[in-house]
Amino acid sequence: MRRRALAGSLALLAAVSATVTGCTTAGGGEAPAAPPASSPGGAPDARTAPARTPDGTLVVTDFGADTVTFVDPGRRGAAADLGSVEVGTAPYGIAVGEDGTAWVATAEGVAAVDTRTRERTALIPHRTATGPVTTGEYRGGGMGIALSPDGRSLYVGVNVPGGDGTLEVVDTARREVTGTVPVGRRPFDVDVSRDGRQVYATGHDSFDVTVVDTGDWSTRRVEVAPYGTEGGLGSWLKPHYAAVRPSDGALLLPFEGERLAVVDPRGGRVRIEAMTADTHQHGVAIGADGTLYVVGTGPIDPAEDEGPSLTVRAPGGDERVIALDGPHEAVAVSSDGRTAYVSGGFTRDGHWNGLSVVDVGSGTVTRLPVGVRPLGVAVLGAPAAG
């Protein structure tokens, strides 16, 4: 695959046009100001009446709407859709705490959803100025989101169109933003170290990971660009999502089904390992045993690259590539590791309204129509994946 040649062509394109056409668009931290945070949400959908949502239920963010949808993956067809809850404009990432609260990053702020009763209990506005509330791939507002190990703090990456992003820190008990930290551009993903001492914001448009120390809120930039940064905003060869490896805390960032960047977040060293799917890659999840699940969205160049897929990469590096039908974005894994749920939302054109349910052992894929451009996926009762 001629990735470097492609990057050079995109650099020329970016030089002659101000329009970003690829999968594209980082100071000290702000002192806590404690703005009022809660605004009550809407009532649950009429179809959702149970007192408690069972473990194993999926919650997906509807990037093409203003809702999250609850899904029973054991059902098929329309019966799988357990109803939706209004959360805020263009919801993106989702993180679920042990108390059953789902925290959802939206263009307006962070929504809190009680997954037992299926109702929004708060909408915490962003402190970062992101301009008008809009929708679509380049909209401002919350993107990646993650909880601290103790559940007391929530970290959300906020996109500022045309500029550097921020990491907003939310006190989950007080339900308010308590501080902001500068990070890279378009923070697609946010992850937390196992001990909670570091937060990692993946800057898609700045080719980097910002390492944030939760003790003093100092930051350090680590460039993650195995193909270089040629092409700038017009490049496709950027980081998207990361996973924290359980064995040693390394960050794993896949690129193009060809290269896996293994980042030592403490020392900043980046090492590259080979991958085999040969496709543009986005979402990742990791199991407790270190198995990595990587979403392939499809080819950059259909004449050379492979189509959409799910890569299942064992801790030792062996890979199985399971073909998918159509673009996908994010992946979550069942608590027993036997099933992967891959969202069909996709941040670019070509999305579809559903999930691919993948039997990891057999490679069998079942498409499940649900939601409106579903993007983020969480499994209730499953351990959080880094």
mmCIF file of C-alpha atoms in Angstrom:
data_model
loop_
_atom_site.group_PDB
_atom_site.id
_atom_site.type_symbol
_atom_site.label_atom_id
_atom_site.label_comp_id
_atom_site.label_asym_id
_atom_site.label_seq_id
_atom_site.Cartn_x
_atom_site.Cartn_y
_atom_site.Cartn_z
ATOM 1 C CA MET A 1 0.000 0.000 0.000
ATOM 2 C CA ARG A 2 1.438 3.356 -1.041
ATOM 3 C CA ARG A 3 0.578 5.334 2.105
ATOM 4 C CA ARG A 4 3.429 7.850 1.844
ATOM 5 C CA ALA A 5 2.545 8.646 -1.763
ATOM 6 C CA LEU A 6 -1.053 9.139 -0.700
ATOM 7 C CA ALA A 7 -0.021 11.485 2.100
ATOM 8 C CA GLY A 8 1.998 13.564 -0.354
ATOM 9 C CA SER A 9 -0.974 13.881 -2.709
ATOM 10 C CA LEU A 10 -3.207 14.978 0.121
ATOM 11 C CA ALA A 11 -0.664 17.582 1.199
ATOM 12 C CA LEU A 12 -0.909 19.141 -2.270
ATOM 13 C CA LEU A 13 -4.683 19.019 -2.120
ATOM 14 C CA ALA A 14 -4.672 20.741 1.264
ATOM 15 C CA ALA A 15 -2.432 23.486 -0.105
ATOM 16 C CA VAL A 16 -4.845 24.452 -2.897
ATOM 17 C CA SER A 17 -8.130 24.098 -1.065
ATOM 18 C CA ALA A 18 -9.337 25.391 2.292
ATOM 19 C CA THR A 19 -11.935 22.613 2.476
ATOM 20 C CA VAL A 20 -10.955 19.586 4.549
ATOM 21 C CA THR A 21 -11.982 16.492 2.611
ATOM 22 C CA GLY A 22 -10.326 13.665 4.529
ATOM 23 C CA CYS A 23 -11.231 12.127 7.887
ATOM 24 C CA THR A 24 -9.956 15.358 9.512
ATOM 25 C CA THR A 25 -9.852 18.835 11.756
ATOM 26 C CA ALA A 26 -3.729 21.672 21.137
ATOM 27 C CA GLY A 27 -1.587 26.953 27.701
ATOM 28 C CA GLY A 28 -2.239 26.080 31.162
ATOM 29 C CA GLY A 29 -5.357 24.587 32.689
ATOM 30 C CA GLU A 30 -8.302 26.695 33.824
ATOM 31 C CA ALA A 31 -9.050 26.980 37.549
ATOM 32 C CA PRO A 32 -12.322 25.425 38.699
ATOM 33 C CA ALA A 33 -15.290 27.796 38.532
ATOM 34 C CA ALA A 34 -18.186 25.514 39.530
ATOM 35 C CA PRO A 35 -21.017 26.642 37.212
ATOM 36 C CA PRO A 36 -24.526 25.272 37.840
ATOM 37 C CA ALA A 37 -24.667 21.959 36.054
ATOM 38 C CA SER A 38 -27.943 20.122 36.207
ATOM 39 C CA SER A 39 -30.884 20.534 33.908
ATOM 40 C CA PRO A 40 -33.519 17.823 34.051
ATOM 41 C CA GLY A 41 -33.918 15.541 31.066
ATOM 42 C CA GLY A 42 -36.916 14.095 29.313
ATOM 43 C CA ALA A 43 -38.991 11.134 30.358
ATOM 44 C CA PRO A 44 -38.086 7.664 29.141
ATOM 45 C CA ASP A 45 -39.573 6.340 25.925
ATOM 46 C CA ALA A 46 -43.042 4.876 26.340
ATOM 47 C CA ARG A 47 -41.759 1.458 25.303
ATOM 48 C CA THR A 48 -39.309 1.311 28.228
ATOM 49 C CA ALA A 49 -41.039 0.471 31.478
ATOM 50 C CA PRO A 50 -38.913 -2.107 33.348
ATOM 51 C CA ALA A 51 -37.637 -1.070 36.771
ATOM 52 C CA ARG A 52 -34.114 -2.176 35.980
ATOM 53 C CA THR A 53 -32.303 -2.592 32.691
ATOM 54 C CA PRO A 54 -30.572 -6.000 32.699
ATOM 55 C CA ASP A 55 -26.822 -6.495 32.396
ATOM 56 C CA GLY A 56 -25.785 -7.216 28.835
ATOM 57 C CA THR A 57 -28.047 -4.510 27.417
ATOM 58 C CA LEU A 58 -26.278 -2.209 24.970
ATOM 59 C CA VAL A 59 -26.473 1.572 25.073
ATOM 60 C CA VAL A 60 -25.567 3.291 21.809
ATOM 61 C CA THR A 61 -25.200 6.997 21.065
ATOM 62 C CA ASP A 62 -27.268 8.187 18.118
ATOM 63 C CA PHE A 63 -24.913 10.663 16.447
ATOM 64 C CA GLY A 64 -27.552 11.397 13.820
ATOM 65 C CA ALA A 65 -30.154 12.286 16.451
ATOM 66 C CA ASP A 66 -30.144 13.607 20.022
ATOM 67 C CA THR A 67 -30.687 10.309 21.799
ATOM 68 C CA VAL A 68 -29.152 7.156 23.169
ATOM 69 C CA THR A 69 -30.874 3.886 22.290
ATOM 70 C CA PHE A 70 -31.111 0.809 24.516
ATOM 71 C CA VAL A 71 -30.619 -2.474 22.680
ATOM 72 C CA ASP A 72 -31.273 -6.090 23.643
ATOM 73 C CA PRO A 73 -28.606 -7.924 21.606
ATOM 74 C CA GLY A 74 -30.346 -11.252 22.201
ATOM 75 C CA ARG A 75 -33.331 -10.189 20.114
ATOM 76 C CA ARG A 76 -33.523 -9.630 16.400
ATOM 77 C CA GLY A 77 -35.207 -7.042 14.222
ATOM 78 C CA ALA A 78 -37.334 -4.284 15.711
ATOM 79 C CA ALA A 79 -37.715 -6.215 18.984
ATOM 80 C CA ALA A 80 -34.072 -5.471 19.832
ATOM 81 C CA ASP A 81 -34.807 -1.742 20.145
ATOM 82 C CA LEU A 82 -35.825 -1.107 23.774
ATOM 83 C CA GLY A 83 -36.401 2.595 23.296
ATOM 84 C CA SER A 84 -34.449 5.834 23.283
ATOM 85 C CA VAL A 85 -33.734 8.678 25.695
ATOM 86 C CA GLU A 86 -33.066 12.290 24.697
ATOM 87 C CA VAL A 87 -29.599 13.378 25.832
ATOM 88 C CA GLY A 88 -28.448 16.352 23.738
ATOM 89 C CA THR A 89 -27.330 17.276 20.237
ATOM 90 C CA ALA A 90 -25.150 14.837 18.275
ATOM 91 C CA PRO A 91 -24.072 12.445 21.070
ATOM 92 C CA TYR A 92 -20.633 10.899 20.526
ATOM 93 C CA GLY A 93 -18.711 8.972 23.229
ATOM 94 C CA ILE A 94 -20.210 7.117 26.185
ATOM 95 C CA ALA A 95 -18.877 5.812 29.510
ATOM 96 C CA VAL A 96 -20.850 3.816 32.070
ATOM 97 C CA GLY A 97 -20.095 3.849 35.799
ATOM 98 C CA GLU A 98 -20.526 1.035 38.279
ATOM 99 C CA ASP A 99 -23.604 2.808 39.673
ATOM 100 C CA GLY A 100 -25.349 2.408 36.313
ATOM 101 C CA THR A 101 -25.016 6.027 35.207
ATOM 102 C CA ALA A 102 -24.197 6.462 31.536
ATOM 103 C CA TRP A 103 -22.226 9.619 30.797
ATOM 104 C CA VAL A 104 -22.658 10.835 27.224
ATOM 105 C CA ALA A 105 -20.581 13.460 25.416
ATOM 106 C CA THR A 106 -22.786 15.695 23.264
ATOM 107 C CA ALA A 107 -22.389 18.961 21.379
ATOM 108 C CA GLU A 108 -24.148 20.771 24.239
ATOM 109 C CA GLY A 109 -22.479 19.169 27.229
ATOM 110 C CA VAL A 110 -22.293 15.905 29.147
ATOM 111 C CA ALA A 111 -25.566 14.095 29.754
ATOM 112 C CA ALA A 112 -26.103 11.780 32.715
ATOM 113 C CA VAL A 113 -28.519 8.910 32.064
ATOM 114 C CA ASP A 114 -29.855 6.540 34.705
ATOM 115 C CA THR A 115 -29.697 3.262 32.793
ATOM 116 C CA ARG A 116 -31.956 1.495 35.296
ATOM 117 C CA THR A 117 -34.928 3.805 34.777
ATOM 118 C CA ARG A 118 -33.802 4.998 31.321
ATOM 119 C CA GLU A 119 -34.085 8.711 31.854
ATOM 120 C CA ARG A 120 -31.717 11.635 31.618
ATOM 121 C CA THR A 121 -31.001 13.071 35.037
ATOM 122 C CA ALA A 122 -28.665 15.942 34.116
ATOM 123 C CA LEU A 123 -27.095 17.857 31.250
ATOM 124 C CA ILE A 124 -23.816 19.457 32.308
ATOM 125 C CA PRO A 125 -22.937 22.286 29.891
ATOM 126 C CA HIS A 126 -19.430 22.571 28.501
ATOM 127 C CA ARG A 127 -17.302 25.321 29.983
ATOM 128 C CA THR A 128 -15.227 25.471 26.793
ATOM 129 C CA ALA A 129 -16.519 27.909 24.171
ATOM 130 C CA THR A 130 -17.186 25.835 21.055
ATOM 131 C CA GLY A 131 -19.359 28.182 19.016
ATOM 132 C CA PRO A 132 -22.915 27.425 17.857
ATOM 133 C CA VAL A 133 -24.302 23.984 18.615
ATOM 134 C CA THR A 134 -24.217 22.024 15.365
ATOM 135 C CA THR A 135 -24.195 18.463 14.080
ATOM 136 C CA GLY A 136 -21.996 16.409 11.758
ATOM 137 C CA GLU A 137 -18.397 15.254 11.627
ATOM 138 C CA TYR A 138 -16.781 18.567 12.539
ATOM 139 C CA ARG A 139 -19.247 19.802 15.143
ATOM 140 C CA GLY A 140 -17.903 21.308 18.337
ATOM 141 C CA GLY A 141 -18.430 19.795 21.755
ATOM 142 C CA GLY A 142 -17.742 16.533 23.530
ATOM 143 C CA MET A 143 -16.094 13.623 21.753
ATOM 144 C CA GLY A 144 -14.024 11.079 23.691
ATOM 145 C CA ILE A 145 -15.058 10.414 27.291
ATOM 146 C CA ALA A 146 -13.779 8.263 30.181
ATOM 147 C CA LEU A 147 -14.281 7.752 33.909
ATOM 148 C CA SER A 148 -11.588 7.636 36.576
ATOM 149 C CA PRO A 149 -11.161 4.202 38.181
ATOM 150 C CA ASP A 150 -12.924 5.372 41.351
ATOM 151 C CA GLY A 151 -15.789 6.906 39.369
ATOM 152 C CA ARG A 152 -15.412 10.300 41.037
ATOM 153 C CA SER A 153 -14.100 12.155 37.995
ATOM 154 C CA LEU A 154 -15.180 12.193 34.387
ATOM 155 C CA TYR A 155 -12.932 13.351 31.569
ATOM 156 C CA VAL A 156 -14.342 14.563 28.266
ATOM 157 C CA GLY A 157 -12.419 15.700 25.206
ATOM 158 C CA VAL A 158 -14.018 18.831 23.762
ATOM 159 C CA ASN A 159 -13.572 19.775 20.117
ATOM 160 C CA VAL A 160 -13.192 23.473 19.312
ATOM 161 C CA PRO A 161 -13.752 23.851 15.556
ATOM 162 C CA GLY A 162 -10.666 25.302 13.908
ATOM 163 C CA GLY A 163 -8.565 25.259 17.061
ATOM 164 C CA ASP A 164 -7.030 23.236 19.878
ATOM 165 C CA GLY A 165 -9.280 21.120 22.045
ATOM 166 C CA THR A 166 -9.672 20.901 25.786
ATOM 167 C CA LEU A 167 -10.081 18.170 28.353
ATOM 168 C CA GLU A 168 -12.909 19.055 30.717
ATOM 169 C CA VAL A 169 -12.896 17.531 34.200
ATOM 170 C CA VAL A 170 -16.314 16.767 35.678
ATOM 171 C CA ASP A 171 -17.038 16.006 39.322
ATOM 172 C CA THR A 172 -19.567 13.177 39.028
ATOM 173 C CA ALA A 173 -21.099 13.759 42.470
ATOM 174 C CA ARG A 174 -21.536 17.519 42.072
ATOM 175 C CA ARG A 175 -22.267 17.131 38.375
ATOM 176 C CA GLU A 176 -20.306 20.143 37.278
ATOM 177 C CA VAL A 177 -17.171 20.979 35.312
ATOM 178 C CA THR A 178 -14.391 21.697 37.783
ATOM 179 C CA GLY A 179 -11.555 22.491 35.390
ATOM 180 C CA THR A 180 -10.197 22.436 31.842
ATOM 181 C CA VAL A 181 -6.855 21.344 30.414
ATOM 182 C CA PRO A 182 -5.526 22.107 26.891
ATOM 183 C CA VAL A 183 -5.122 19.102 24.576
ATOM 184 C CA GLY A 184 -4.731 18.412 20.866
ATOM 185 C CA ARG A 185 -7.114 19.020 18.011
ATOM 186 C CA ARG A 186 -10.340 17.045 17.743
ATOM 187 C CA PRO A 187 -9.936 14.714 20.735
ATOM 188 C CA PHE A 188 -11.570 11.603 19.281
ATOM 189 C CA ASP A 189 -10.769 9.471 22.291
ATOM 190 C CA VAL A 190 -10.032 9.800 26.006
ATOM 191 C CA ASP A 191 -8.537 7.006 28.118
ATOM 192 C CA VAL A 192 -7.355 6.713 31.719
ATOM 193 C CA SER A 193 -4.439 4.783 33.203
ATOM 194 C CA ARG A 194 -5.310 1.863 35.447
ATOM 195 C CA ASP A 195 -4.135 3.751 38.544
ATOM 196 C CA GLY A 196 -5.996 6.932 37.558
ATOM 197 C CA ARG A 197 -2.860 9.073 37.643
ATOM 198 C CA GLN A 198 -2.845 9.878 33.937
ATOM 199 C CA VAL A 199 -5.447 10.726 31.316
ATOM 200 C CA TYR A 200 -4.747 10.343 27.610
ATOM 201 C CA ALA A 201 -6.476 12.500 24.966
ATOM 202 C CA THR A 202 -5.974 11.347 21.379
ATOM 203 C CA GLY A 203 -5.769 14.406 19.095
ATOM 204 C CA HIS A 204 -6.892 13.294 15.641
ATOM 205 C CA ASP A 205 -5.976 16.489 13.803
ATOM 206 C CA SER A 206 -2.744 17.129 15.696
ATOM 207 C CA PHE A 207 -1.248 13.630 15.277
ATOM 208 C CA ASP A 208 -0.734 13.199 19.009
ATOM 209 C CA VAL A 209 -1.707 11.974 22.428
ATOM 210 C CA THR A 210 -1.767 14.516 25.249
ATOM 211 C CA VAL A 211 -0.710 12.897 28.540
ATOM 212 C CA VAL A 212 -2.383 14.685 31.458
ATOM 213 C CA ASP A 213 -1.129 14.226 35.038
ATOM 214 C CA THR A 214 -4.178 14.198 37.342
ATOM 215 C CA GLY A 215 -2.042 15.251 40.311
ATOM 216 C CA ASP A 216 -1.016 18.687 39.080
ATOM 217 C CA TRP A 217 -2.808 18.819 35.661
ATOM 218 C CA SER A 218 0.447 19.257 33.792
ATOM 219 C CA THR A 219 0.481 18.032 30.184
ATOM 220 C CA ARG A 220 2.948 16.439 27.821
ATOM 221 C CA ARG A 221 2.487 15.934 24.078
ATOM 222 C CA VAL A 222 3.509 12.660 22.439
ATOM 223 C CA GLU A 223 3.472 12.694 18.644
ATOM 224 C CA VAL A 224 1.941 9.507 17.237
ATOM 225 C CA ALA A 225 2.440 9.601 13.477
ATOM 226 C CA PRO A 226 3.870 6.359 12.051
ATOM 227 C CA TYR A 227 3.396 7.732 8.513
ATOM 228 C CA GLY A 228 4.580 11.230 9.381
ATOM 229 C CA THR A 229 2.429 14.363 9.440
ATOM 230 C CA GLU A 230 2.617 15.191 5.749
ATOM 231 C CA GLY A 231 -0.775 16.350 4.498
ATOM 232 C CA GLY A 232 -1.778 18.090 7.708
ATOM 233 C CA LEU A 233 -5.528 18.455 8.061
ATOM 234 C CA GLY A 234 -6.018 16.753 4.683
ATOM 235 C CA SER A 235 -4.280 13.562 5.733
ATOM 236 C CA TRP A 236 -6.106 10.301 6.380
ATOM 237 C CA LEU A 237 -3.150 8.845 8.252
ATOM 238 C CA LYS A 238 -3.977 10.128 11.728
ATOM 239 C CA PRO A 239 -4.659 8.570 15.139
ATOM 240 C CA HIS A 240 -8.296 7.951 16.019
ATOM 241 C CA TYR A 241 -8.828 5.802 19.116
ATOM 242 C CA ALA A 242 -6.556 4.183 21.688
ATOM 243 C CA ALA A 243 -6.681 1.336 24.201
ATOM 244 C CA VAL A 244 -4.723 0.924 27.427
ATOM 245 C CA ARG A 245 -2.984 -2.464 27.533
ATOM 246 C CA PRO A 246 -3.720 -4.175 30.878
ATOM 247 C CA SER A 247 -0.313 -5.843 31.193
ATOM 248 C CA ASP A 248 1.876 -2.730 31.163
ATOM 249 C CA GLY A 249 -0.284 0.380 30.635
ATOM 250 C CA ALA A 250 0.980 0.979 27.090
ATOM 251 C CA LEU A 251 -1.334 2.810 24.688
ATOM 252 C CA LEU A 252 -2.245 0.915 21.518
ATOM 253 C CA LEU A 253 -3.246 2.944 18.446
ATOM 254 C CA PRO A 254 -3.926 1.148 15.128
ATOM 255 C CA PHE A 255 -3.232 2.698 11.727
ATOM 256 C CA GLU A 256 -4.483 1.515 8.329
ATOM 257 C CA GLY A 257 -4.480 -2.193 9.149
ATOM 258 C CA GLU A 258 -0.712 -2.005 8.669
ATOM 259 C CA ARG A 259 0.861 -0.493 11.785
ATOM 260 C CA LEU A 260 0.096 -0.582 15.485
ATOM 261 C CA ALA A 261 1.657 2.268 17.442
ATOM 262 C CA VAL A 262 2.617 1.083 20.934
ATOM 263 C CA VAL A 263 3.122 4.170 23.084
ATOM 264 C CA ASP A 264 4.875 4.284 26.458
ATOM 265 C CA PRO A 265 2.910 7.169 28.007
ATOM 266 C CA ARG A 266 5.437 7.735 30.766
ATOM 267 C CA GLY A 267 8.570 7.950 28.646
ATOM 268 C CA GLY A 268 6.929 8.998 25.366
ATOM 269 C CA ARG A 269 8.583 6.279 23.280
ATOM 270 C CA VAL A 270 6.575 5.011 20.294
ATOM 271 C CA ARG A 271 7.237 1.563 18.870
ATOM 272 C CA ILE A 272 5.574 0.138 15.729
ATOM 273 C CA GLU A 273 4.266 -3.397 15.248
ATOM 274 C CA ALA A 274 2.849 -4.878 12.045
ATOM 275 C CA MET A 275 -0.870 -5.390 11.441
ATOM 276 C CA THR A 276 -2.597 -7.297 8.645
ATOM 277 C CA ALA A 277 -6.103 -5.982 7.822
ATOM 278 C CA ASP A 278 -4.944 -3.439 5.210
ATOM 279 C CA THR A 279 -7.882 -1.056 5.759
ATOM 280 C CA HIS A 280 -8.517 2.377 7.285
ATOM 281 C CA GLN A 281 -9.032 1.823 11.026
ATOM 282 C CA HIS A 282 -10.987 3.657 13.707
ATOM 283 C CA GLY A 283 -12.486 2.224 16.913
ATOM 284 C CA VAL A 284 -10.744 -0.081 19.387
ATOM 285 C CA ALA A 285 -11.584 -2.051 22.519
ATOM 286 C CA ILE A 286 -9.437 -4.293 24.663
ATOM 287 C CA GLY A 287 -10.302 -7.273 26.814
ATOM 288 C CA ALA A 288 -9.033 -8.044 30.296
ATOM 289 C CA ASP A 289 -6.683 -10.630 28.770
ATOM 290 C CA GLY A 290 -5.174 -8.041 26.401
ATOM 291 C CA THR A 291 -7.029 -9.134 23.263
ATOM 292 C CA LEU A 292 -7.402 -6.090 21.009
ATOM 293 C CA TYR A 293 -10.462 -5.500 18.818
ATOM 294 C CA VAL A 294 -10.016 -2.996 15.984
ATOM 295 C CA VAL A 295 -12.638 -1.639 13.582
ATOM 296 C CA GLY A 296 -11.695 -1.363 9.902
ATOM 297 C CA THR A 297 -13.900 1.238 8.194
ATOM 298 C CA GLY A 298 -12.985 0.416 4.606
ATOM 299 C CA PRO A 299 -10.424 1.363 1.972
ATOM 300 C CA ILE A 300 -8.778 4.708 1.379
ATOM 301 C CA ASP A 301 -8.005 3.496 -2.148
ATOM 302 C CA PRO A 302 -10.450 0.778 -3.289
ATOM 303 C CA ALA A 303 -7.960 -0.337 -5.941
ATOM 304 C CA GLU A 304 -5.384 -1.284 -3.296
ATOM 305 C CA ASP A 305 -6.998 -1.572 0.134
ATOM 306 C CA GLU A 306 -9.294 -4.084 1.787
ATOM 307 C CA GLY A 307 -12.857 -3.462 2.933
ATOM 308 C CA PRO A 308 -14.466 -3.022 6.371
ATOM 309 C CA SER A 309 -13.491 -5.550 9.008
ATOM 310 C CA LEU A 310 -12.989 -6.366 12.651
ATOM 311 C CA THR A 311 -9.463 -7.374 13.635
ATOM 312 C CA VAL A 312 -9.146 -9.626 16.680
ATOM 313 C CA ARG A 313 -5.510 -9.378 17.795
ATOM 314 C CA ALA A 314 -4.204 -11.749 20.466
ATOM 315 C CA PRO A 315 -1.761 -10.405 23.080
ATOM 316 C CA GLY A 316 1.096 -12.127 21.256
ATOM 317 C CA GLY A 317 0.264 -10.357 17.982
ATOM 318 C CA ASP A 318 -1.570 -13.076 16.033
ATOM 319 C CA GLU A 319 -4.559 -11.634 14.172
ATOM 320 C CA ARG A 320 -7.872 -12.823 12.792
ATOM 321 C CA VAL A 321 -9.637 -10.473 10.387
ATOM 322 C CA ILE A 322 -13.425 -10.810 10.186
ATOM 323 C CA ALA A 323 -15.069 -9.128 7.194
ATOM 324 C CA LEU A 324 -17.921 -6.664 7.824
ATOM 325 C CA ASP A 325 -20.518 -5.245 5.476
ATOM 326 C CA GLY A 326 -20.233 -1.471 5.215
ATOM 327 C CA PRO A 327 -18.405 1.168 7.263
ATOM 328 C CA HIS A 328 -18.376 0.994 11.072
ATOM 329 C CA GLU A 329 -16.936 3.193 13.821
ATOM 330 C CA ALA A 330 -16.685 1.839 17.378
ATOM 331 C CA VAL A 331 -16.619 -1.548 19.104
ATOM 332 C CA ALA A 332 -17.575 -2.904 22.524
ATOM 333 C CA VAL A 333 -17.150 -6.441 23.814
ATOM 334 C CA SER A 334 -19.379 -8.608 26.004
ATOM 335 C CA SER A 335 -18.179 -9.394 29.528
ATOM 336 C CA ASP A 336 -17.276 -12.962 28.530
ATOM 337 C CA GLY A 337 -15.346 -11.811 25.449
ATOM 338 C CA ARG A 338 -17.379 -13.991 23.121
ATOM 339 C CA THR A 339 -19.291 -11.252 21.297
ATOM 340 C CA ALA A 340 -18.247 -7.945 19.767
ATOM 341 C CA TYR A 341 -20.710 -5.170 18.966
ATOM 342 C CA VAL A 342 -19.606 -2.853 16.160
ATOM 343 C CA SER A 343 -21.484 0.372 15.471
ATOM 344 C CA GLY A 344 -22.501 1.291 11.936
ATOM 345 C CA GLY A 345 -22.607 5.024 12.569
ATOM 346 C CA PHE A 346 -19.192 6.054 11.176
ATOM 347 C CA THR A 347 -18.011 9.668 11.518
ATOM 348 C CA ARG A 348 -17.950 10.102 7.721
ATOM 349 C CA ASP A 349 -20.391 9.457 4.893
ATOM 350 C CA GLY A 350 -21.547 5.903 4.315
ATOM 351 C CA HIS A 351 -22.918 5.148 7.764
ATOM 352 C CA TRP A 352 -25.899 2.886 8.363
ATOM 353 C CA ASN A 353 -28.389 2.641 11.210
ATOM 354 C CA GLY A 354 -27.406 -0.527 12.993
ATOM 355 C CA LEU A 355 -24.854 -2.718 14.722
ATOM 356 C CA SER A 356 -22.883 -5.733 13.558
ATOM 357 C CA VAL A 357 -23.007 -8.446 16.213
ATOM 358 C CA VAL A 358 -19.875 -10.584 15.799
ATOM 359 C CA ASP A 359 -19.455 -14.047 17.279
ATOM 360 C CA VAL A 360 -15.731 -13.821 18.020
ATOM 361 C CA GLY A 361 -15.190 -17.585 18.033
ATOM 362 C CA SER A 362 -16.885 -18.470 14.747
ATOM 363 C CA GLY A 363 -16.593 -15.129 12.970
ATOM 364 C CA THR A 364 -20.331 -15.123 12.237
ATOM 365 C CA VAL A 365 -21.748 -11.610 11.763
ATOM 366 C CA THR A 366 -25.386 -10.640 12.310
ATOM 367 C CA ARG A 367 -26.588 -7.181 11.345
ATOM 368 C CA LEU A 368 -28.997 -5.585 13.796
ATOM 369 C CA PRO A 369 -30.888 -2.483 12.596
ATOM 370 C CA VAL A 370 -31.136 0.001 15.467
ATOM 371 C CA GLY A 371 -30.631 3.670 16.296
ATOM 372 C CA VAL A 372 -29.854 6.693 14.142
ATOM 373 C CA ARG A 373 -26.238 6.692 13.009
ATOM 374 C CA PRO A 374 -25.151 4.783 16.148
ATOM 375 C CA LEU A 375 -21.601 5.682 17.127
ATOM 376 C CA GLY A 376 -20.509 4.952 20.689
ATOM 377 C CA VAL A 377 -21.399 1.597 22.261
ATOM 378 C CA ALA A 378 -21.367 0.455 25.897
ATOM 379 C CA VAL A 379 -22.355 -2.894 27.400
ATOM 380 C CA LEU A 380 -24.110 -2.631 30.743
ATOM 381 C CA GLY A 381 -22.448 -4.774 33.374
ATOM 382 C CA ALA A 382 -19.274 -5.306 31.351
ATOM 383 C CA PRO A 383 -15.901 -4.000 32.629
ATOM 384 C CA ALA A 384 -14.880 -0.718 31.027
ATOM 385 C CA ALA A 385 -12.362 -1.163 28.217
ATOM 386 C CA GLY A 386 -9.471 1.258 27.962
#
